[in-house]
Amino acid sequence: MTRFNAFNLLKNAMSGHKNWTEQWPDSQPKSEYDVVIVGAGGHGLGAAYYLAKEHGITNIAVIDKGWLGGGNTGRNTTIIRSNYLYDESQRLFDHSVDLWQGLSQELNYNVMYSNRGCLMLAHTVHDVQSFKRHVHANRLNGVDNRWLTPEECKEYCPPINIAKDARYPVMGGALQERAGTARHDAVAWGYARGAAARGVDIIQNCAVTAIRRNAGGSVAGVETEKGFIKAKKVAVSASGHNSMVMATAGVRLPLESMPLQALVSEPVKPIFPCVVMSNAVHAYCSQSDKGELVIGSGTDQYVSYSQRGGLPLIEHTIAAISEVFPIFNRMRMLRKWGGITDNTPDRSPIIGKTPVQNLYVNCGWGTGGFKATPGSAHVFAYTIAKDEPHPINAPFTLERFRTGRLIDEAAAAAVAH
Amino acid sequence: MTSSPATDPRSVAGKTLELSGGCDLLVVGAGPAGIAAARAAVETGAGVTLVDENPVPFDEMGEHVPQLWGGRMGAEIRNRTAMMERMLEVRPDLADLFDLGVDLRLGTACWGLFVNRANLGWMPGPVAGLRDAGGSSLVGFGAAVIATGRRDMGLAFPGWDLPGVIGAGAAQMLAGLNGALETRRAVVLGTTTEALLAARDLAAAGVDIAAIVEQAGAPQADAALVAEVEGQGIPVLFGEAPRGVTGDADGVTGLQLKGRAIACDSVLLGMGAVPMIDLLQAGGARTVFDAARGGFAPVLGPGGATSLPGVYAAGDCAGVWGAKSADPGIAAAEGAAAARAVLGQAAAAVAQPPEAPDLDGYRKGWVRAAVIEALEEMPVCLCEEVTARDILDVRPPRYLKAGAGRNAELSLSDILGDGPPDPDQIKRLTRAGMGPCQGRRCREQIQALLALREDLTLGAIPLAGYRSPVRPMTLAEIAPQREDPAIAEQWDSWFGMPRQWVPFWDVEPKYTVASLANRKDHVSE
């Protein structure tokens, strides 16, 4: 391909822009791959990257119906943390935080991971009790988390309103200092570059219409808008559309897809030092490196595939944010958007094998998939390569909804799910 | 035993957002089309609300909302009351609407349209988000006529961020609607009908139009109109393009062209007038690139019906073309036709755009002549400081400081895949179009740059999506703070350990968890 510079821009401009070489190669899929990954978000691209790098499998296609990183990877509020209640979740998310620490070096691409700390505010007695339980559970597992009094919360994050008569009074907070944020698009592009450099084909704007199975029941390949692609193994990580894709292989997933909304304000100088979450109202807030306030909301209370989301919830969130951070009242909101989350009954993900041989799924991340991107991709790649789960994702089976061995972060999170 | 209520009074069940009033017909935009629509509807006895965001608050004009005002607003623009009076003065038919009983709201922007669809089933009906000096409110409506008008295409050249670089249409609005244009001597870029009409009207209003500059060899508008402005003594220069400006603290003092320099205090951008479809598109209306209608425009049915049920488009936001810009009667006829369609009357015929001019070649020609052939690099996206080279090279935003080291060797464009480049994707990768002006100044240029690079037509480049709120709003404005008292006082009654297994009808009316915070027996240490 051609490198652009002012000279050849000028030269081509003079010649009527007829002499450009192809910059966007029309990558036609090959007829057969060792692994086809459905969904080019962070989890799918990351899995391709780790498959190529750690397991020597490079004959891989990552197929997406849109463009890479255009789904939830580019639509979330970029919060990274691991202060979950149950041992299984803590292992999974802390594995991810471990990988986040060195991800920029690993990918030779600045993903802007910033461990600025995540403060979860407690507004009720129940929050206080629940968060303290989290703090104890985390510390027993060596996961960093500590309890702050309202005054300590104010000291850690001065914009917080800790007045006793506030609409949502702050009764304390749980602080994980290793938590933080990263730049979401850079994560997708970092993994995509790393995978592409190792020979992985990334095929965009090509919807997978069905997963086809052999007579014996195992996976044969995928039907796409560009024709059938044979595959030894198929791995699905298509976030909000997982249940639809998997249904074509005859696998029913216990998922509900709901819109989750976020918004950004105009950029201002650095004022907000950390991530603050308020689970009771399900609002969360941080300041991006560009200076915008990034504010997240809860899932809409109905099932939908719209990437816009309803109005009432965002107003509820903003009302809460304005109350907890009165200083932000006069900041301007520039745009809001939605992404489609896939939620399991226990709000923990499913990563692993399926009843169909050589078909793997990585789904059910609900509102919290971004933080897990490196860890999830890493163990998912292991599962695909070895056809058996990594010890970290072994508990996150699809089977658990049959056996009842749930990892019930839904009840534990005290989130207004 | 008393009977228990069906739902917990503290829950949000059944408590949809409070609507502050409603109307049969909501008209957005008080130009010729909006006025005609409001008039036609109110004369049949319908309840009509007409909103127009002008006069725009002064601080937002500084951020180019919604036009490229270019910092040439006079001090009188700060006086909103005077500006409202002026609007009624220059548009007497607007004042007539008062007498006819239209609920006329000036200085009120419509920031979002929410029409019942799959994920908006909670609403009692279609809802519009309005914002005025007093804050935001939601208004229900039966049908809506959107007549938001048009916007000027931006064009980058060195120094285009200086005060004095204005949209030609914006200058016309400042001079006509507000009577507050602080321009004495201007150069107009572009020979579209809209540019020439702006030059003609501004010259008649006493602005010294030093020249009209055209990069192509022939004018885009009719020869008759060109002859008319030349008859006013305005020279039209062909085959010229801006190379830079000279300026001081007050902004532009002169324009440097390829072959000459012209002293002026303003440069009016007139190379493209674009339908303002932000509200419609963010609301979910389907759009299509139509060169005959000036760019991306809503897909329209009879009477200007958009793909959103009950929502109609009229005037410039339904399509901009030369004859329509020259004759406000066409827009007014569209407005009246939309009102007829709303009222269920037989559709009236409206003027259709003539065969499309070469919009594609013309706009790309300007971007090539000014942006690509520029002798120095300057931002195309001013808010985020993204240059043409950053966009064409798909470079990560500068604040990532990815230019240094080995990252510089690896271009993101290597791994961009199939199909035409999508401005929404380019936006994520480079941040072009993500700033406080909400992309109004750069989106047509980015479209043209990507089309030039790929050797595609403008129409092959997808539209970068608009998102509500389509006008920047403070959080305080959008947060309603109007809760049911039962929720506000006892919102946490479900969270309390002592009460979580108690049926809601047995929870004491005065119970709140927060009120128990000081009672140590409820807090486990």
Coordinates of N, CA and C in Angstrom, one line a residue, chain B residues 299-450:
Chain B
V299 N -35.9 10.4 3.2 CA -36.7 9.7 2.2 C -38.2 10.2 2.4
L300 N -38.7 10.7 1.3 CA -40.0 11.4 1.5 C -41.1 10.7 0.7
G301 N -42.3 10.7 1.2 CA -43.5 10.2 0.6 C -44.4 11.4 0.2
P302 N -45.7 11.1 0.0 CA -46.6 12.2 -0.4 C -46.8 13.2 0.7
G303 N -46.8 14.5 0.4 CA -46.9 15.5 1.4 C -45.7 15.7 2.2
G304 N -44.6 15.1 1.8 CA -43.3 15.3 2.6 C -43.3 14.3 3.8
A305 N -44.0 13.2 3.7 CA -44.0 12.2 4.8 C -42.7 11.6 4.9
T306 N -42.1 11.6 6.1 CA -40.8 10.8 6.3 C -41.2 9.4 6.7
S307 N -40.1 8.6 6.9 CA -40.4 7.2 7.2 C -40.9 7.1 8.7
L308 N -40.9 8.1 9.5 CA -41.4 8.1 10.8 C -42.9 8.4 10.7
P309 N -43.7 7.6 11.3 CA -45.2 7.8 11.2 C -45.6 9.2 11.8
G310 N -46.3 10.0 11.0 CA -46.8 11.2 11.6 C -45.8 12.4 11.5
V311 N -44.6 12.1 11.0 CA -43.6 13.2 10.9 C -43.3 13.5 9.5
Y312 N -43.4 14.8 9.1 CA -43.3 15.3 7.8 C -42.1 16.3 7.7
A313 N -41.5 16.4 6.5 CA -40.4 17.3 6.4 C -40.8 18.3 5.3
A314 N -40.5 19.6 5.5 CA -40.8 20.6 4.5 C -39.7 21.7 4.5
G315 N -39.6 22.4 3.4 CA -38.6 23.5 3.3 C -37.2 22.9 3.0
D316 N -36.2 23.7 3.4 CA -34.9 23.3 3.0 C -34.4 22.0 3.6
C317 N -34.9 21.6 4.8 CA -34.4 20.3 5.4 C -35.0 19.2 4.6
A318 N -35.9 19.4 3.7 CA -36.4 18.3 2.8 C -35.7 18.3 1.5
G319 N -34.8 19.2 1.3 CA -34.0 19.3 0.1 C -33.7 20.7 -0.3
V320 N -32.5 21.0 -0.7 CA -32.1 22.3 -1.1 C -31.7 22.3 -2.5
W321 N -32.3 23.2 -3.3 CA -31.9 23.4 -4.7 C -32.1 24.8 -5.1
G322 N -31.5 25.2 -6.2 CA -31.4 26.6 -6.5 C -32.7 27.3 -6.6
A323 N -33.7 26.8 -7.4 CA -34.9 27.5 -7.6 C -35.7 27.7 -6.3
K324 N -35.5 26.7 -5.4 CA -36.2 26.8 -4.1 C -35.6 27.8 -3.2
S325 N -34.2 27.9 -3.3 CA -33.6 29.0 -2.5 C -34.0 30.4 -3.0
A326 N -34.2 30.5 -4.3 CA -34.5 31.8 -4.9 C -36.0 32.2 -4.6
D327 N -36.8 31.2 -4.4 CA -38.2 31.5 -4.3 C -38.8 30.8 -3.0
P328 N -39.0 31.6 -2.0 CA -39.5 31.1 -0.7 C -40.9 30.5 -0.9
G329 N -41.6 30.8 -2.0 CA -42.9 30.3 -2.2 C -42.9 28.8 -2.3
I330 N -41.8 28.2 -2.8 CA -41.7 26.7 -3.0 C -41.7 26.1 -1.6
A331 N -40.9 26.6 -0.7 CA -40.8 26.1 0.6 C -42.2 26.2 1.3
A332 N -42.8 27.4 1.2 CA -44.1 27.6 1.8 C -45.1 26.6 1.3
A333 N -45.1 26.4 -0.1 CA -46.0 25.4 -0.6 C -45.8 24.0 0.0
E334 N -44.5 23.7 0.2 CA -44.2 22.4 0.8 C -44.8 22.3 2.3
G335 N -44.6 23.4 3.0 CA -45.1 23.5 4.3 C -46.6 23.3 4.3
A336 N -47.3 24.0 3.4 CA -48.8 23.9 3.4 C -49.2 22.5 3.0
A337 N -48.4 21.9 2.0 CA -48.8 20.5 1.6 C -48.6 19.6 2.7
A338 N -47.5 19.7 3.5 CA -47.3 18.8 4.7 C -48.5 19.0 5.7
A339 N -49.0 20.2 5.9 CA -50.1 20.4 6.8 C -51.3 19.8 6.3
R340 N -51.5 19.9 5.0 CA -52.7 19.2 4.4 C -52.6 17.7 4.6
A341 N -51.4 17.1 4.4 CA -51.3 15.7 4.6 C -51.6 15.3 6.0
V342 N -51.1 16.2 7.0 CA -51.3 15.9 8.4 C -52.8 15.9 8.7
L343 N -53.5 16.8 8.0 CA -55.0 17.0 8.3 C -55.8 15.9 7.5
G344 N -55.1 15.1 6.7 CA -55.8 14.1 6.0 C -56.5 14.6 4.7
Q345 N -56.1 15.8 4.2 CA -56.7 16.3 3.0 C -55.9 15.8 1.8
A346 N -56.5 15.9 0.6 CA -55.8 15.4 -0.6 C -54.5 16.1 -0.7
A347 N -53.5 15.4 -1.1 CA -52.1 15.9 -1.2 C -52.1 17.0 -2.3
A348 N -51.4 18.0 -2.0 CA -51.2 19.1 -3.0 C -49.9 18.9 -3.7
A349 N -49.8 19.2 -5.0 CA -48.6 19.0 -5.8 C -47.6 20.1 -5.4
V350 N -46.3 19.7 -5.2 CA -45.3 20.7 -4.9 C -44.2 20.6 -5.9
A351 N -43.4 21.7 -6.0 CA -42.4 21.7 -7.0 C -41.3 20.6 -6.7
Q352 N -40.9 20.0 -7.8 CA -39.8 19.0 -7.6 C -38.5 19.5 -8.0
P353 N -37.4 19.0 -7.5 CA -36.1 19.5 -7.9 C -35.8 19.2 -9.3
P354 N -35.2 20.1 -10.0 CA -34.8 19.8 -11.4 C -33.7 18.8 -11.4
E355 N -33.3 18.4 -12.6 CA -32.2 17.4 -12.7 C -31.0 17.8 -11.9
A356 N -30.4 16.8 -11.2 CA -29.3 17.2 -10.3 C -28.1 17.9 -10.9
P357 N -27.7 19.0 -10.3 CA -26.4 19.6 -10.8 C -25.3 18.6 -10.4
D358 N -24.1 18.9 -10.9 CA -22.9 18.1 -10.6 C -22.4 18.4 -9.2
L359 N -23.2 18.0 -8.2 CA -22.9 18.3 -6.8 C -21.6 17.6 -6.4
D360 N -21.5 16.3 -6.9 CA -20.4 15.5 -6.5 C -19.1 16.1 -7.0
G361 N -19.0 16.5 -8.3 CA -17.8 17.0 -8.8 C -17.5 18.4 -8.1
Y362 N -18.6 19.2 -7.9 CA -18.4 20.5 -7.4 C -17.8 20.5 -6.0
R363 N -18.5 19.8 -5.1 CA -18.0 19.8 -3.7 C -16.6 19.1 -3.6
K364 N -16.4 18.0 -4.3 CA -15.1 17.4 -4.2 C -14.1 18.4 -4.8
G365 N -14.5 19.1 -5.9 CA -13.5 20.1 -6.5 C -13.1 21.1 -5.4
W366 N -14.0 21.6 -4.6 CA -13.6 22.6 -3.6 C -12.7 22.0 -2.5
V367 N -13.1 20.8 -2.1 CA -12.2 20.1 -1.1 C -10.8 19.9 -1.6
R368 N -10.8 19.5 -2.9 CA -9.5 19.2 -3.5 C -8.7 20.6 -3.6
A369 N -9.4 21.6 -4.1 CA -8.7 22.9 -4.4 C -8.2 23.5 -3.1
A370 N -9.0 23.4 -2.0 CA -8.7 24.1 -0.8 C -8.0 23.3 0.2
V371 N -8.4 22.0 0.4 CA -7.9 21.2 1.5 C -6.7 20.4 1.1
I372 N -6.9 19.7 -0.1 CA -5.8 18.7 -0.5 C -4.6 19.5 -1.1
E373 N -4.9 20.6 -1.8 CA -3.8 21.3 -2.5 C -3.3 22.4 -1.6
A374 N -3.7 22.4 -0.3 CA -3.2 23.4 0.6 C -1.7 23.3 0.8
L375 N -1.1 24.4 1.0 CA 0.4 24.4 1.1 C 0.8 24.1 2.5
E376 N -0.1 24.1 3.5 CA 0.3 23.8 4.8 C -0.8 23.0 5.4
E377 N -0.5 22.2 6.5 CA -1.5 21.4 7.1 C -2.4 22.2 8.1
M378 N -3.7 22.0 8.0 CA -4.5 22.7 9.0 C -5.6 21.8 9.4
P379 N -6.3 22.0 10.5 CA -7.3 21.1 10.9 C -8.6 21.2 10.0
V380 N -9.1 20.0 9.6 CA -10.4 20.0 8.9 C -11.5 19.9 10.0
C381 N -11.2 19.1 11.0 CA -12.1 19.0 12.2 C -11.5 20.0 13.2
L382 N -12.1 21.2 13.4 CA -11.4 22.2 14.2 C -11.5 21.8 15.7
C383 N -12.6 21.3 16.1 CA -12.8 20.9 17.5 C -11.7 20.0 18.0
E384 N -11.5 18.9 17.2 CA -10.6 17.9 17.6 C -9.2 18.0 16.9
E385 N -9.0 19.1 16.2 CA -7.7 19.3 15.5 C -7.2 18.1 14.7
V386 N -8.1 17.7 13.8 CA -7.8 16.5 12.9 C -7.5 17.1 11.5
T387 N -6.4 16.8 11.0 CA -6.1 17.3 9.6 C -6.5 16.4 8.5
A388 N -6.5 16.8 7.3 CA -6.9 16.0 6.2 C -6.0 14.7 6.1
R389 N -4.7 15.0 6.4 CA -3.8 13.8 6.3 C -4.1 12.8 7.4
D390 N -4.5 13.3 8.6 CA -4.9 12.4 9.7 C -6.1 11.5 9.2
I391 N -7.0 12.2 8.5 CA -8.2 11.5 8.1 C -7.9 10.5 7.0
L392 N -7.1 10.9 6.0 CA -6.8 10.0 4.9 C -5.9 8.9 5.3
D393 N -5.1 9.2 6.3 CA -4.1 8.1 6.8 C -4.8 7.3 7.9
V394 N -5.9 7.7 8.3 CA -6.6 7.1 9.5 C -5.6 7.0 10.6
R395 N -5.2 8.2 11.1 CA -4.2 8.2 12.2 C -5.0 8.3 13.5
P396 N -4.4 7.7 14.5 CA -5.1 7.8 15.8 C -5.0 9.2 16.3
P397 N -5.9 9.7 17.1 CA -6.0 11.1 17.6 C -4.6 11.5 18.2
R398 N -4.3 12.7 18.0 CA -3.0 13.2 18.4 C -2.8 13.1 19.9
Y399 N -3.8 13.2 20.7 CA -3.6 13.2 22.1 C -3.1 11.8 22.6
L400 N -3.2 10.8 21.8 CA -2.7 9.5 22.1 C -1.2 9.5 21.9
K401 N -0.6 10.5 21.2 CA 0.8 10.6 21.0 C 1.3 9.3 20.4
A402 N 0.6 8.8 19.4 CA 1.0 7.5 18.8 C 1.9 7.8 17.7
G403 N 2.2 9.0 17.3 CA 3.0 9.3 16.2 C 4.5 8.9 16.4
A404 N 4.9 8.9 17.7 CA 6.3 8.6 17.9 C 6.5 7.1 18.0
G405 N 7.8 6.7 17.7 CA 8.2 5.4 17.9 C 7.6 4.5 16.8
R406 N 7.6 3.2 17.1 CA 7.2 2.2 16.0 C 5.8 2.3 15.5
N407 N 4.9 2.9 16.4 CA 3.5 3.0 16.0 C 3.4 3.8 14.7
A408 N 4.3 4.7 14.5 CA 4.2 5.5 13.3 C 4.3 4.7 12.0
E409 N 5.0 3.6 12.1 CA 5.2 2.7 10.9 C 3.9 2.0 10.5
L410 N 3.0 1.8 11.4 CA 1.9 1.0 11.2 C 0.7 1.8 11.1
S411 N 0.1 1.9 9.9 CA -1.1 2.7 9.7 C -2.3 1.8 9.9
L412 N -3.3 2.4 10.6 CA -4.5 1.7 10.8 C -5.3 1.4 9.5
S413 N -5.0 2.1 8.5 CA -5.7 1.9 7.2 C -5.3 0.5 6.6
D414 N -4.2 0.0 7.1 CA -3.8 -1.4 6.6 C -4.8 -2.4 6.9
I415 N -5.5 -2.3 8.0 CA -6.4 -3.3 8.4 C -7.9 -2.9 8.3
L416 N -8.1 -1.8 7.7 CA -9.5 -1.4 7.5 C -10.0 -2.3 6.3
G417 N -11.2 -2.8 6.4 CA -11.6 -3.8 5.5 C -12.4 -3.4 4.3
D418 N -13.4 -4.2 4.0 CA -14.1 -4.0 2.8 C -15.0 -2.8 2.7
G419 N -15.5 -2.6 1.5 CA -16.5 -1.6 1.4 C -16.0 -0.2 1.5
P420 N -16.9 0.8 1.3 CA -16.5 2.2 1.3 C -16.2 2.6 2.8
P421 N -15.3 3.5 3.0 CA -15.0 3.9 4.3 C -16.2 4.6 4.9
D422 N -16.4 4.3 6.2 CA -17.6 4.8 6.8 C -17.2 6.0 7.8
P423 N -17.8 7.2 7.6 CA -17.3 8.3 8.5 C -17.5 8.0 9.9
D424 N -18.5 7.1 10.3 CA -18.7 6.8 11.7 C -17.4 6.0 12.2
Q425 N -16.9 5.2 11.3 CA -15.7 4.5 11.7 C -14.5 5.4 11.8
I426 N -14.3 6.3 10.8 CA -13.2 7.2 10.7 C -13.3 8.1 12.0
K427 N -14.5 8.4 12.4 CA -14.7 9.3 13.6 C -14.2 8.6 14.8
R428 N -14.4 7.3 15.0 CA -13.9 6.6 16.1 C -12.4 6.5 16.1
L429 N -11.8 6.4 14.9 CA -10.4 6.2 14.8 C -9.6 7.5 14.9
T430 N -10.2 8.5 14.4 CA -9.4 9.8 14.3 C -10.0 10.9 15.2
R431 N -11.2 10.7 15.7 CA -12.0 11.6 16.5 C -12.5 12.8 15.6
A432 N -12.3 12.7 14.3 CA -12.9 13.8 13.4 C -14.4 13.8 13.5
G433 N -14.9 15.0 13.9 CA -16.4 15.1 14.0 C -17.0 14.8 15.4
M434 N -16.1 14.6 16.4 CA -16.6 14.3 17.7 C -16.6 15.4 18.7
G435 N -16.3 16.6 18.2 CA -16.2 17.8 19.2 C -17.4 18.5 19.5
P436 N -17.3 19.6 20.2 CA -18.4 20.4 20.7 C -19.3 20.9 19.6
C437 N -18.8 21.1 18.4 CA -19.7 21.6 17.3 C -20.5 20.5 16.7
Q438 N -20.4 19.3 17.3 CA -21.2 18.1 16.9 C -21.0 17.8 15.4
G439 N -19.9 18.1 14.9 CA -19.6 17.7 13.5 C -20.2 18.6 12.4
R440 N -20.8 19.7 12.8 CA -21.4 20.5 11.8 C -20.5 21.1 10.8
R441 N -19.2 21.4 11.3 CA -18.3 22.1 10.4 C -17.5 21.2 9.5
C442 N -17.4 19.9 9.8 CA -16.5 19.1 9.1 C -17.1 17.9 8.3
R443 N -18.4 17.6 8.6 CA -18.9 16.3 8.1 C -18.9 16.2 6.6
E444 N -19.3 17.3 5.9 CA -19.3 17.3 4.4 C -17.9 17.2 3.8
Q445 N -16.9 17.8 4.5 CA -15.5 17.7 4.1 C -15.0 16.3 4.2
I446 N -15.3 15.7 5.4 CA -14.8 14.3 5.6 C -15.4 13.4 4.5
Q447 N -16.7 13.6 4.3 CA -17.3 12.8 3.2 C -16.6 13.0 1.9
A448 N -16.3 14.2 1.5 CA -15.6 14.5 0.3 C -14.2 13.9 0.3
L449 N -13.5 14.1 1.4 CA -12.1 13.5 1.5 C -12.1 12.0 1.3
L450 N -13.0 11.3 1.9 CA -13.0 9.9 1.8 C -13.4 9.5 0.4

